């Protein structure tokens, strides 16, 4: 099969490495891809939002399967465009991708179908939102922009003044553009966070192994929120009992709710969960693989990913048994100095072989370019250095040993990925 991957980050590199393991994968393209991906797939220079360009390329090159990985093209109807052209594509239609693209939609859906989530109110008027947080007078309080905001549209306000400032910056100053026309104000939840990605064909849902992201830029969860600085799988707080409860109270009800709304979801549905003292609750849904969750979940996948994609598209997922490797995986993200704010690009990366790899680990490239046999930085998150091992401790040790052999000016990474998974303090 000829396969086209759409996207350019570490998640896409992880998907590509897994697709390459399939005997069915004969030729792999990635649009637009990155330096590391260029060692595994043929890069195609088409922007991720260019539906017409993508469909034309797929038709001209007789592509058998397209994988749409990022949120923006999914929300903009990339899968719908391929389907209209008669090309098989993995990912939800725009009508279902709204589960991520609009927090107002997902919160209202959860309320309507009794899916556990934080209590909330929706506002389209900043004055009313401000009056509400002042009247409620509880902190911390969570302020969320309705639309997509590169994972940065959530503000946890510690004081009422901070909440008022967040409302003004989202709704009046349009910090996130039109994504902030509406906002959700919600109750602050506590407990360990767990990410569960699941394959679904709209009829059945097959959760993958669990994982844990580390969203803050610096050690001890300090600094700004980022796209994710590292991950581990499995998430030790996600017991079998909690998994059963989530299936019953969250996963199945969500698939059913989307069907009842006339928005059947096909693809990878990401459940961002919090294990609160009152049971598991949904923090957010994503309509796609997480980044860098994919980098620890996919290496543990034993079943052929092409077979899974086809079963999801054909609606035959219930007939497929999806198998996983035991053990654990850890991913440490090496970022550009200054990320997630301003950072330099074009800095040479040392320590990688000609394929952008290193002994003892798998290096997923996120923001790199490849020129004349050398790799250079080209984004905020640069590399996801990942290792698999029988235990989480060993996986972390291997990943960090590899990180220490890679260098570029200003390189920054967290030194505590996975650490809270051991201390038994009940917090991750
Ligand atoms: P999101 O972009 O929705 O994943 O939110 C980013 C992060 O903000 C989450 O991973 C949580 O750590 C935190 N967060 C979001 N909503 C809440 C909430 N209601 N209570 C506590 N923390 C939250
Ligand atoms: N790592 C979180 C996300 O992909 O949204």
Short mmCIF file of C-alpha atoms and ligand atoms in Angstrom, two decimals:
data_model
loop_
_atom_site.label_atom_id
_atom_site.label_comp_id
_atom_site.label_asym_id
_atom_site.label_seq_id
_atom_site.Cartn_x
_atom_site.Cartn_y
_atom_site.Cartn_z
CA UNK A 1 0.00 0.00 0.00
CA UNK A 2 0.99 3.58 -0.59
CA UNK A 3 0.37 5.61 2.53
CA UNK A 4 0.34 9.38 3.10
CA UNK A 5 0.90 10.78 6.62
CA UNK A 6 -0.24 14.36 7.22
CA UNK A 7 1.65 16.32 9.89
CA UNK A 8 5.18 17.22 10.91
CA UNK A 9 5.87 16.45 14.57
CA UNK A 10 7.16 13.76 16.88
CA UNK A 11 3.74 12.12 16.95
CA UNK A 12 3.81 11.76 13.16
CA UNK A 13 7.34 10.32 13.32
CA UNK A 14 6.14 7.72 15.86
CA UNK A 15 3.17 6.83 13.63
CA UNK A 16 5.49 6.54 10.62
CA UNK A 17 7.94 4.23 12.39
CA UNK A 18 5.02 2.01 13.41
CA UNK A 19 3.49 1.98 9.90
CA UNK A 20 6.89 0.99 8.47
CA UNK A 21 6.75 -2.21 10.56
CA UNK A 22 3.70 -3.33 8.55
CA UNK A 23 4.38 -5.75 5.69
CA UNK A 24 1.51 -3.99 3.87
CA UNK A 25 3.34 -0.65 3.76
CA UNK A 26 5.15 -0.43 0.45
CA UNK A 27 5.68 3.33 0.10
CA UNK A 28 5.30 6.05 2.71
CA UNK A 29 4.96 9.79 2.10
CA UNK A 30 4.72 12.54 4.72
CA UNK A 31 3.38 16.05 4.14
CA UNK A 32 5.13 18.20 5.17
CA UNK A 33 7.20 16.08 7.63
CA UNK A 34 10.55 17.10 9.13
CA UNK A 35 14.28 16.30 9.00
CA UNK A 36 14.07 13.06 10.97
CA UNK A 37 10.97 11.89 9.12
CA UNK A 38 12.87 12.40 5.83
CA UNK A 39 15.04 9.42 6.78
CA UNK A 40 11.96 7.16 6.95
CA UNK A 41 9.50 8.57 4.40
CA UNK A 42 9.46 10.72 1.28
CA UNK A 43 8.63 14.30 2.21
CA UNK A 44 5.99 16.16 0.24
CA UNK A 45 5.92 19.91 0.55
CA UNK A 46 2.21 20.58 1.03
CA UNK A 47 0.84 22.54 4.02
CA UNK A 48 -1.34 20.62 6.51
CA UNK A 49 -4.36 22.86 5.85
CA UNK A 50 -4.18 22.60 2.04
CA UNK A 51 -7.07 20.20 1.40
CA UNK A 52 -7.04 20.63 -2.36
CA UNK A 53 -3.27 20.14 -2.60
CA UNK A 54 -3.40 17.01 -0.44
CA UNK A 55 -6.27 15.41 -2.37
CA UNK A 56 -4.56 16.16 -5.71
CA UNK A 57 -1.30 14.62 -4.49
CA UNK A 58 -3.14 11.52 -3.24
CA UNK A 59 -5.00 11.07 -6.54
CA UNK A 60 -1.89 11.67 -8.67
CA UNK A 61 0.15 9.19 -6.63
CA UNK A 62 -2.55 6.53 -6.18
CA UNK A 63 -2.46 6.71 -2.39
CA UNK A 64 -4.34 3.83 -0.73
CA UNK A 65 -4.52 5.21 2.79
CA UNK A 66 -4.15 8.67 4.33
CA UNK A 67 -3.51 9.28 8.02
CA UNK A 68 -4.53 12.74 9.22
CA UNK A 69 -2.69 13.27 12.53
CA UNK A 70 -3.03 16.96 13.66
CA UNK A 71 -6.12 18.68 15.09
CA UNK A 72 -6.42 21.70 12.75
CA UNK A 73 -6.84 19.81 9.45
CA UNK A 74 -9.24 17.35 11.12
CA UNK A 75 -11.40 20.22 12.39
CA UNK A 76 -11.24 21.81 8.93
CA UNK A 77 -12.61 18.70 7.21
CA UNK A 78 -9.48 17.11 5.73
CA UNK A 79 -10.90 13.58 6.12
CA UNK A 80 -14.19 14.70 4.52
CA UNK A 81 -12.23 16.06 1.54
CA UNK A 82 -10.49 12.70 0.99
CA UNK A 83 -13.73 10.77 1.38
CA UNK A 84 -15.42 12.96 -1.22
CA UNK A 85 -12.57 12.11 -3.60
CA UNK A 86 -12.97 8.38 -2.86
CA UNK A 87 -9.71 8.07 -0.90
CA UNK A 88 -9.57 6.14 2.37
CA UNK A 89 -8.52 8.33 5.29
CA UNK A 90 -8.00 7.61 9.01
CA UNK A 91 -9.39 10.26 11.35
CA UNK A 92 -12.74 11.77 12.32
CA UNK A 93 -14.89 13.87 10.00
CA UNK A 94 -15.10 17.58 10.83
CA UNK A 95 -18.53 17.00 12.38
CA UNK A 96 -16.94 14.65 14.95
CA UNK A 97 -13.60 16.48 15.37
CA UNK A 98 -15.67 19.24 17.02
CA UNK A 99 -15.35 17.18 20.22
CA UNK A 100 -11.87 18.75 20.47
CA UNK A 101 -12.36 21.91 18.41
CA UNK A 102 -15.13 23.29 20.62
CA UNK A 103 -15.00 22.98 24.39
CA UNK A 104 -18.51 24.45 24.54
CA UNK A 105 -19.72 21.54 22.38
CA UNK A 106 -17.91 18.87 24.41
CA UNK A 107 -18.94 20.28 27.79
CA UNK A 108 -22.60 20.59 26.72
CA UNK A 109 -22.49 17.05 25.31
CA UNK A 110 -21.08 15.66 28.57
CA UNK A 111 -23.78 17.45 30.57
CA UNK A 112 -26.56 16.22 28.25
CA UNK A 113 -25.44 12.57 28.45
CA UNK A 114 -24.32 12.48 32.09
CA UNK A 115 -20.61 11.93 31.37
CA UNK A 116 -18.58 12.94 34.47
CA UNK A 117 -16.70 16.24 34.04
CA UNK A 118 -15.98 19.45 35.98
CA UNK A 119 -19.00 21.72 36.67
CA UNK A 120 -19.02 24.68 34.28
CA UNK A 121 -20.77 27.68 32.73
CA UNK A 122 -20.41 29.03 29.17
CA UNK A 123 -20.17 32.77 28.40
CA UNK A 124 -20.14 34.90 25.24
CA UNK A 125 -20.01 38.19 27.17
CA UNK A 126 -16.93 39.13 29.25
CA UNK A 127 -18.96 41.29 31.68
CA UNK A 128 -21.23 38.37 32.55
CA UNK A 129 -18.25 36.01 32.91
CA UNK A 130 -16.52 38.46 35.28
CA UNK A 131 -19.70 38.94 37.32
CA UNK A 132 -20.01 35.14 37.59
CA UNK A 133 -16.47 34.49 38.90
CA UNK A 134 -16.86 37.35 41.38
CA UNK A 135 -20.21 36.01 42.62
CA UNK A 136 -18.96 32.41 42.89
CA UNK A 137 -15.77 33.65 44.60
CA UNK A 138 -14.03 30.23 44.61
CA UNK A 139 -10.39 29.70 43.63
CA UNK A 140 -8.57 28.21 41.87
CA UNK A 141 -10.97 28.60 38.95
CA UNK A 142 -10.34 27.38 35.41
CA UNK A 143 -10.89 29.63 32.37
CA UNK A 144 -10.87 27.98 28.92
CA UNK A 145 -11.09 29.41 25.42
CA UNK A 146 -13.75 27.53 23.41
CA UNK A 147 -11.62 26.76 20.33
CA UNK A 148 -8.22 25.34 19.40
CA UNK A 149 -5.29 27.28 20.91
CA UNK A 150 -2.21 25.05 20.52
CA UNK A 151 -2.83 23.58 23.98
CA UNK A 152 -2.45 27.03 25.55
CA UNK A 153 -6.09 28.08 25.88
CA UNK A 154 -6.50 26.92 29.49
CA UNK A 155 -5.75 29.25 32.40
CA UNK A 156 -5.85 28.06 35.99
CA UNK A 157 -6.46 31.26 37.93
CA UNK A 158 -5.29 31.22 41.54
CA UNK A 159 -7.11 34.46 42.43
CA UNK A 160 -10.28 36.24 41.25
CA UNK A 161 -8.06 39.03 39.84
CA UNK A 162 -6.17 36.48 37.73
CA UNK A 163 -9.46 35.02 36.49
CA UNK A 164 -10.70 38.49 35.51
CA UNK A 165 -7.40 39.16 33.68
CA UNK A 166 -7.70 35.80 31.85
CA UNK A 167 -11.29 36.52 30.77
CA UNK A 168 -10.25 39.96 29.45
CA UNK A 169 -7.20 38.66 27.61
CA UNK A 170 -9.16 35.83 25.93
CA UNK A 171 -12.43 37.67 25.19
CA UNK A 172 -11.41 41.31 24.78
CA UNK A 173 -7.75 41.22 23.67
CA UNK A 174 -8.41 38.03 21.64
CA UNK A 175 -5.19 36.36 22.80
CA UNK A 176 -6.29 33.22 20.95
CA UNK A 177 -8.20 34.98 18.15
CA UNK A 178 -11.72 33.75 17.43
CA UNK A 179 -11.08 30.69 19.62
CA UNK A 180 -11.91 33.03 22.50
CA UNK A 181 -15.30 34.31 21.28
CA UNK A 182 -16.86 31.99 23.83
CA UNK A 183 -15.33 30.75 27.06
CA UNK A 184 -15.95 27.98 29.55
CA UNK A 185 -15.45 28.70 33.24
CA UNK A 186 -15.12 25.53 35.24
CA UNK A 187 -14.54 24.03 38.63
CA UNK A 188 -10.91 23.15 39.51
CA UNK A 189 -10.45 19.39 39.86
CA UNK A 190 -7.70 17.56 41.74
CA UNK A 191 -6.13 14.13 41.43
CA UNK A 192 -3.71 12.26 39.18
CA UNK A 193 -4.09 12.94 35.46
CA UNK A 194 -4.22 10.04 33.02
CA UNK A 195 -4.26 10.09 29.20
CA UNK A 196 -6.08 7.24 27.49
CA UNK A 197 -6.08 7.12 23.69
CA UNK A 198 -8.62 4.80 22.11
CA UNK A 199 -9.29 3.42 18.65
CA UNK A 200 -12.93 3.61 17.68
CA UNK A 201 -14.92 2.94 14.54
CA UNK A 202 -17.99 4.62 16.00
CA UNK A 203 -19.39 1.26 17.11
CA UNK A 204 -16.86 -0.21 19.49
CA UNK A 205 -14.05 1.41 21.43
CA UNK A 206 -10.63 -0.19 22.10
CA UNK A 207 -8.56 1.76 24.61
CA UNK A 208 -4.79 1.71 24.14
CA UNK A 209 -2.30 1.39 27.01
CA UNK A 210 -2.46 4.40 29.34
CA UNK A 211 0.07 7.23 29.53
CA UNK A 212 1.00 10.34 31.46
CA UNK A 213 2.05 13.66 29.93
CA UNK A 214 4.18 16.36 31.63
CA UNK A 215 2.81 19.65 30.34
CA UNK A 216 4.81 22.26 32.23
CA UNK A 217 8.10 23.52 30.82
CA UNK A 218 10.30 22.94 33.89
CA UNK A 219 10.98 20.38 36.60
CA UNK A 220 8.50 20.05 39.48
CA UNK A 221 5.72 21.22 37.15
CA UNK A 222 6.98 24.78 37.12
CA UNK A 223 6.91 27.23 34.23
CA UNK A 224 4.42 27.65 31.41
CA UNK A 225 2.22 24.99 29.86
CA UNK A 226 3.75 23.43 26.74
CA UNK A 227 2.57 20.93 24.15
CA UNK A 228 4.14 18.26 26.43
CA UNK A 229 7.72 17.81 27.69
CA UNK A 230 7.71 14.05 28.21
CA UNK A 231 5.56 11.00 28.73
CA UNK A 232 5.52 7.59 30.33
CA UNK A 233 3.40 4.51 29.66
CA UNK A 234 1.74 2.84 31.46
CA UNK A 235 0.39 5.42 33.91
CA UNK A 236 0.78 3.70 37.32
CA UNK A 237 -2.32 5.40 38.72
CA UNK A 238 -4.57 3.83 36.10
CA UNK A 239 -5.54 0.58 37.78
CA UNK A 240 -7.66 -2.16 36.16
CA UNK A 241 -10.58 -1.10 38.37
CA UNK A 242 -10.33 2.51 37.16
CA UNK A 243 -10.05 1.29 33.56
CA UNK A 244 -13.31 -0.68 33.99
CA UNK A 245 -15.01 2.32 35.54
CA UNK A 246 -13.83 4.63 32.73
CA UNK A 247 -15.11 2.19 30.10
CA UNK A 248 -18.54 2.14 31.75
CA UNK A 249 -18.94 5.79 32.72
CA UNK A 250 -16.87 7.62 30.07
CA UNK A 251 -15.64 5.73 26.99
CA UNK A 252 -18.79 3.88 25.91
CA UNK A 253 -21.14 6.76 26.85
CA UNK A 254 -19.00 9.16 24.77
CA UNK A 255 -19.15 6.97 21.64
CA UNK A 256 -22.91 6.58 22.11
CA UNK A 257 -23.41 10.30 22.71
CA UNK A 258 -21.56 11.19 19.50
CA UNK A 259 -23.75 8.75 17.57
CA UNK A 260 -26.92 10.19 19.09
CA UNK A 261 -25.75 13.68 18.12
CA UNK A 262 -25.38 12.45 14.52
CA UNK A 263 -21.60 12.85 14.71
CA UNK A 264 -20.18 9.31 14.72
CA UNK A 265 -16.50 9.40 15.68
CA UNK A 266 -14.00 7.25 13.76
CA UNK A 267 -10.29 7.40 14.45
CA UNK A 268 -8.27 7.93 17.61
CA UNK A 269 -10.16 9.55 20.46
CA UNK A 270 -8.01 10.92 23.27
CA UNK A 271 -9.52 11.03 26.76
CA UNK A 272 -7.74 13.48 29.08
CA UNK A 273 -8.89 12.25 32.49
CA UNK A 274 -8.51 13.22 36.11
CA UNK A 275 -8.84 10.60 38.84
CA UNK A 276 -10.66 12.81 41.36
CA UNK A 277 -11.69 11.74 44.87
CA UNK A 278 -15.22 11.43 43.39
CA UNK A 279 -14.08 9.15 40.56
CA UNK A 280 -12.68 9.64 37.05
CA UNK A 281 -13.76 12.79 35.21
CA UNK A 282 -13.07 14.11 31.72
CA UNK A 283 -10.75 17.14 31.56
CA UNK A 284 -10.73 17.27 27.77
CA UNK A 285 -11.18 15.27 24.59
CA UNK A 286 -8.80 15.36 21.64
CA UNK A 287 -9.79 14.05 18.23
CA UNK A 288 -6.35 12.57 17.51
CA UNK A 289 -3.23 10.96 18.96
CA UNK A 290 -1.57 13.07 21.67
CA UNK A 291 1.92 14.42 21.22
CA UNK A 292 4.07 13.14 23.00
CA UNK A 293 1.64 10.42 24.19
CA UNK A 294 1.91 8.67 20.79
CA UNK A 295 5.68 8.40 21.33
CA UNK A 296 5.23 6.06 24.33
CA UNK A 297 2.00 4.29 23.38
CA UNK A 298 2.88 3.29 19.80
CA UNK A 299 6.19 1.55 20.58
CA UNK A 300 4.15 -0.76 22.82
CA UNK A 301 1.68 -1.67 20.02
CA UNK A 302 2.14 -5.22 18.73
CA UNK A 303 -0.76 -5.41 16.23
CA UNK A 304 -0.22 -4.11 12.68
CA UNK A 305 -1.24 -0.42 12.66
CA UNK A 306 -2.33 -0.63 9.01
CA UNK A 307 -4.80 -3.40 9.94
CA UNK A 308 -6.15 -1.23 12.75
CA UNK A 309 -6.57 1.80 10.44
CA UNK A 310 -8.46 -0.33 7.93
CA UNK A 311 -10.71 -1.86 10.59
CA UNK A 312 -11.53 1.64 11.91
CA UNK A 313 -12.36 2.90 8.41
CA UNK A 314 -14.38 -0.22 7.51
CA UNK A 315 -16.25 -0.36 10.83
CA UNK A 316 -14.92 -3.84 11.65
CA UNK A 317 -12.85 -2.94 14.72
CA UNK A 318 -14.80 -5.35 16.97
CA UNK A 319 -13.38 -8.26 14.95
CA UNK A 320 -9.77 -7.24 15.54
CA UNK A 321 -7.84 -8.26 18.63
CA UNK A 322 -5.35 -5.47 19.46
CA UNK A 323 -2.25 -6.65 21.30
CA UNK A 324 0.35 -4.73 23.34
CA UNK A 325 3.84 -5.41 24.59
CA UNK A 326 4.21 -5.66 28.37
CA UNK A 327 6.72 -3.43 30.10
CA UNK A 328 7.00 0.33 29.87
CA UNK A 329 8.12 3.20 27.67
CA UNK A 330 9.42 6.69 28.48
CA UNK A 331 9.90 9.74 26.25
CA UNK A 332 11.99 12.80 27.18
CA UNK A 333 11.44 15.84 24.98
CA UNK A 334 14.52 17.94 24.14
CA UNK A 335 13.33 21.47 23.41
CA UNK A 336 14.89 24.68 22.10
CA UNK A 337 16.10 27.12 24.77
CA UNK A 338 13.26 29.58 25.51
CA UNK A 339 10.42 27.25 24.41
CA UNK A 340 7.40 27.63 24.82
CA UNK A 341 8.03 31.35 24.28
CA UNK A 342 10.67 32.68 21.83
CA UNK A 343 13.52 30.43 20.65
CA UNK A 344 16.16 30.26 17.91
CA UNK A 345 16.02 27.86 14.97
CA UNK A 346 18.69 26.41 12.68
CA UNK A 347 21.06 25.23 15.43
CA UNK A 348 23.13 22.13 14.61
CA UNK A 349 22.32 18.98 16.57
CA UNK A 350 25.21 16.72 17.60
CA UNK A 351 25.24 13.06 18.63
CA UNK A 352 22.78 11.59 16.11
CA UNK A 353 23.72 9.08 13.41
CA UNK A 354 22.92 9.59 9.71
CA UNK A 355 19.35 8.43 10.31
CA UNK A 356 18.86 10.79 13.21
CA UNK A 357 19.04 7.93 15.72
CA UNK A 358 21.24 6.89 18.65
CA UNK A 359 22.05 3.49 20.15
CA UNK A 360 19.85 2.42 23.05
CA UNK A 361 16.83 4.60 22.23
CA UNK A 362 14.41 5.61 19.47
CA UNK A 363 14.66 9.29 18.56
CA UNK A 364 11.40 10.73 17.27
CA UNK A 365 12.05 14.02 15.51
CA UNK A 366 9.62 16.85 16.21
CA UNK A 367 11.26 20.10 15.07
CA UNK A 368 14.29 19.26 12.93
CA UNK A 369 15.49 19.75 9.40
CA UNK A 370 18.06 17.72 7.50
CA UNK A 371 20.64 19.34 5.22
CA UNK A 372 23.85 17.91 3.74
CA UNK A 373 23.93 15.01 6.16
CA UNK A 374 23.38 17.16 9.26
CA UNK A 375 20.37 17.78 11.50
CA UNK A 376 19.37 21.29 12.64
CA UNK A 377 16.68 22.53 15.02
CA UNK A 378 13.56 23.96 13.37
CA UNK A 379 10.94 24.14 16.12
CA UNK A 380 10.23 24.46 19.83
CA UNK A 381 10.06 20.79 20.67
CA UNK A 382 13.02 19.29 18.80
CA UNK A 383 13.37 15.59 19.68
CA UNK A 384 11.43 12.98 21.67
CA UNK A 385 14.05 10.57 22.99
CA UNK A 386 12.23 7.35 23.78
CA UNK A 387 13.11 3.99 25.30
CA UNK A 388 11.25 0.78 26.01
CA UNK A 389 12.18 -1.60 28.84
CA UNK A 390 10.64 -4.19 31.16
CA UNK A 391 10.14 -1.54 33.88
CA UNK A 392 9.49 2.19 33.91
CA UNK A 393 12.71 2.86 35.87
CA UNK A 394 14.79 1.08 33.23
CA UNK A 395 13.00 2.84 30.38
CA UNK A 396 13.67 6.22 32.01
CA UNK A 397 17.29 5.33 32.63
CA UNK A 398 17.79 4.36 28.98
CA UNK A 399 16.01 7.45 27.66
CA UNK A 400 18.04 9.82 29.87
CA UNK A 401 21.30 8.02 28.99
CA UNK A 402 20.55 8.70 25.31
CA UNK A 403 19.55 12.33 25.99
CA UNK A 404 22.94 12.96 27.60
CA UNK A 405 24.68 11.93 24.36
CA UNK A 406 22.71 14.42 22.23
CA UNK A 407 23.48 18.12 22.28
CA UNK A 408 22.60 21.42 20.65
CA UNK A 409 23.11 24.96 21.86
CA UNK A 410 20.40 25.99 24.33
CA UNK A 411 18.93 22.47 24.56
CA UNK A 412 16.48 22.18 27.40
CA UNK A 413 14.71 19.14 28.86
CA UNK A 414 13.03 18.15 32.10
CA UNK A 415 15.05 15.91 34.38
CA UNK A 416 12.04 14.59 36.31
CA UNK A 417 9.92 12.81 33.70
CA UNK A 418 8.13 9.90 35.38
CA UNK A 419 9.54 10.69 38.80
CA UNK A 420 6.23 11.39 40.48
CA UNK A 421 5.01 8.05 39.22
CA UNK A 422 7.08 6.45 41.97
CA UNK A 423 6.68 8.58 45.04
CA UNK A 424 3.26 7.23 46.01
CA UNK A 425 2.14 10.72 47.01
CA UNK A 426 -1.01 10.31 44.95
CA UNK A 427 -0.02 13.11 42.62
CA UNK A 428 1.62 12.72 39.26
P1 LIG B 1 -6.38 21.04 28.50
O1 LIG B 1 -5.75 21.90 27.44
O2 LIG B 1 -7.87 21.09 28.54
O3 LIG B 1 -5.78 19.65 28.52
O4 LIG B 1 -5.87 21.63 29.88
C1 LIG B 1 -4.52 21.75 30.15
C2 LIG B 1 -4.25 21.31 31.55
O5 LIG B 1 -4.93 22.17 32.47
C3 LIG B 1 -4.76 19.92 31.89
O6 LIG B 1 -3.87 18.92 31.51
C4 LIG B 1 -4.92 20.00 33.39
O7 LIG B 1 -3.67 19.79 34.02
C5 LIG B 1 -5.32 21.41 33.61
N1 LIG B 1 -6.78 21.51 33.76
C6 LIG B 1 -7.70 21.68 32.79
N2 LIG B 1 -8.94 21.72 33.30
C7 LIG B 1 -8.81 21.55 34.63
C8 LIG B 1 -9.73 21.50 35.73
N3 LIG B 1 -11.03 21.64 35.56
N4 LIG B 1 -9.23 21.32 36.97
C9 LIG B 1 -7.90 21.20 37.16
N5 LIG B 1 -6.98 21.25 36.19
C10 LIG B 1 -7.42 21.43 34.93
N1 LIG B 2 0.05 16.08 24.86
C1 LIG B 2 -1.24 16.64 24.82
C2 LIG B 2 -1.82 16.80 23.49
O1 LIG B 2 -1.37 16.25 22.50
O2 LIG B 2 -2.80 17.53 23.38
#
